[in-house]
Amino acid sequence: KVTSNMFKSFVNINEIRLSRNKIAELCENAFYGLVELKSLDLSFNQLRTIQLDTLFNNLECLEMLSLEANRLDHVSEMLFGKLKKLTTLNLKCNLIDKLSKMIRFKAKSDALVAFGRLKHLNVANNFICSLDDIELAKTFPSLIQLDLKANRIGALSRKHLIGMSNLTVLDVSHNRIEACDDALLLKDCAKSIQYVHLNHNKLKSIDKNLFNNLSQLIFLNLANNQLDHLDCLFMGCKNLQEINLSSNKLSSKTTDFALLFGQVKNLISLDLSSNHFERLDKHAIDSLTSIEKLYVRQNKLSFIHPALFARTTMLTYLDFSNNLIQSLDENVFSSLSNLEVLDLRSNLLSNVKFIRNLKSLSTLYLQENKIDTLEATFMNTLDNIERVHLSKNRLTFISKLMFQTNFISQLK
């Protein structure tokens, strides 16, 4: 336990770290006199409850408080009442089932005193089932980061986020949300939200206008859900750089690429892995002229149009591994002069005639295919190649002239 006046000789101390101990009790006046303290870390201990209203009363300069990985399911009503400068509160990995249990106040004015400046709230890995018991915006008017991942939340609607005009990061991943059908869910934070994590839920439907006009949105994660179609427009998302749609049920038949990605011209990374795509047609990614990383591994791809990459010349990383590709047009990658990594492992390819003009390519994955022959011309135009993976193929012939070309000296 932390006994009374333990730190009375350290009146000028700014930071205390008591994490990863076996603290089960905080005695009265445990932190008395620490008027300059800005950071207090009590994470990874054995605190079950904190009963003293006045425990943190004199910590008027405290900015960061971590109670992560304890056994808290509630605290006294006024525990945070005097923390006027608190900006970061970490309650991750406790036993909280209702957010209101951690932030109960006798009057709304008390909440504003305690959390008026709070910017980062982490209540991930708890047992919260609903947000209906608290008015987030009124309690946390300055909040910019809200972490609710790995709880048991089953629904999310605008009423939960109404008034959250400063929110930049929203993480509700690893919950039980089945639908986001409220088009106005993110309306109040449309001009501030930058990162949205909805991955690892049970999402089956999303309103097509949900992400419209999120002018500051940079990152969107919808991976590991149950989406079999997606018709979001992303209108006005001029800063969106990364979308993760992996591990859903999307297919070529249910996905209109031109409509879906037509407005995200600044997208840098797109992950479509672990879906049910069977083909990528000519104009599928025409609008993605800034794309640098494209992941389409572990689908059912058997056809890639020869002109698919005509307008995506900025690509540096391309992953088509674990598909059903039997052949590729000889010129399919001819426009990708910036490509550095090409992953085609675990397909059904029988030749490598499509490897040409990839002057920036440094790593090539071709293992687990059906390649039986390597001609001398295989590496002729690969000026920067360093690694070539060809294991588990059916190689019966390798031209001896290959070992007389420059690429052998470049391999690492």
mmCIF file of C-alpha atoms in Angstrom, residues 374-376 397-403:
data_model
loop_
_atom_site.group_PDB
_atom_site.id
_atom_site.type_symbol
_atom_site.label_atom_id
_atom_site.label_comp_id
_atom_site.label_asym_id
_atom_site.label_seq_id
_atom_site.Cartn_x
_atom_site.Cartn_y
_atom_site.Cartn_z
ATOM 1 C CA LEU A 374 13.550 -19.440 -65.484
ATOM 2 C CA GLU A 375 14.998 -17.915 -68.640
ATOM 3 C CA ALA A 376 18.014 -15.617 -68.719
ATOM 4 C CA PHE A 397 15.132 -25.552 -65.811
ATOM 5 C CA ILE A 398 17.183 -22.472 -64.841
ATOM 6 C CA SER A 399 19.212 -20.892 -67.617
ATOM 7 C CA LYS A 400 22.900 -20.769 -66.761
ATOM 8 C CA LEU A 401 23.008 -17.333 -68.359
ATOM 9 C CA MET A 402 21.047 -16.013 -65.387
ATOM 10 C CA PHE A 403 24.151 -16.341 -63.266
#
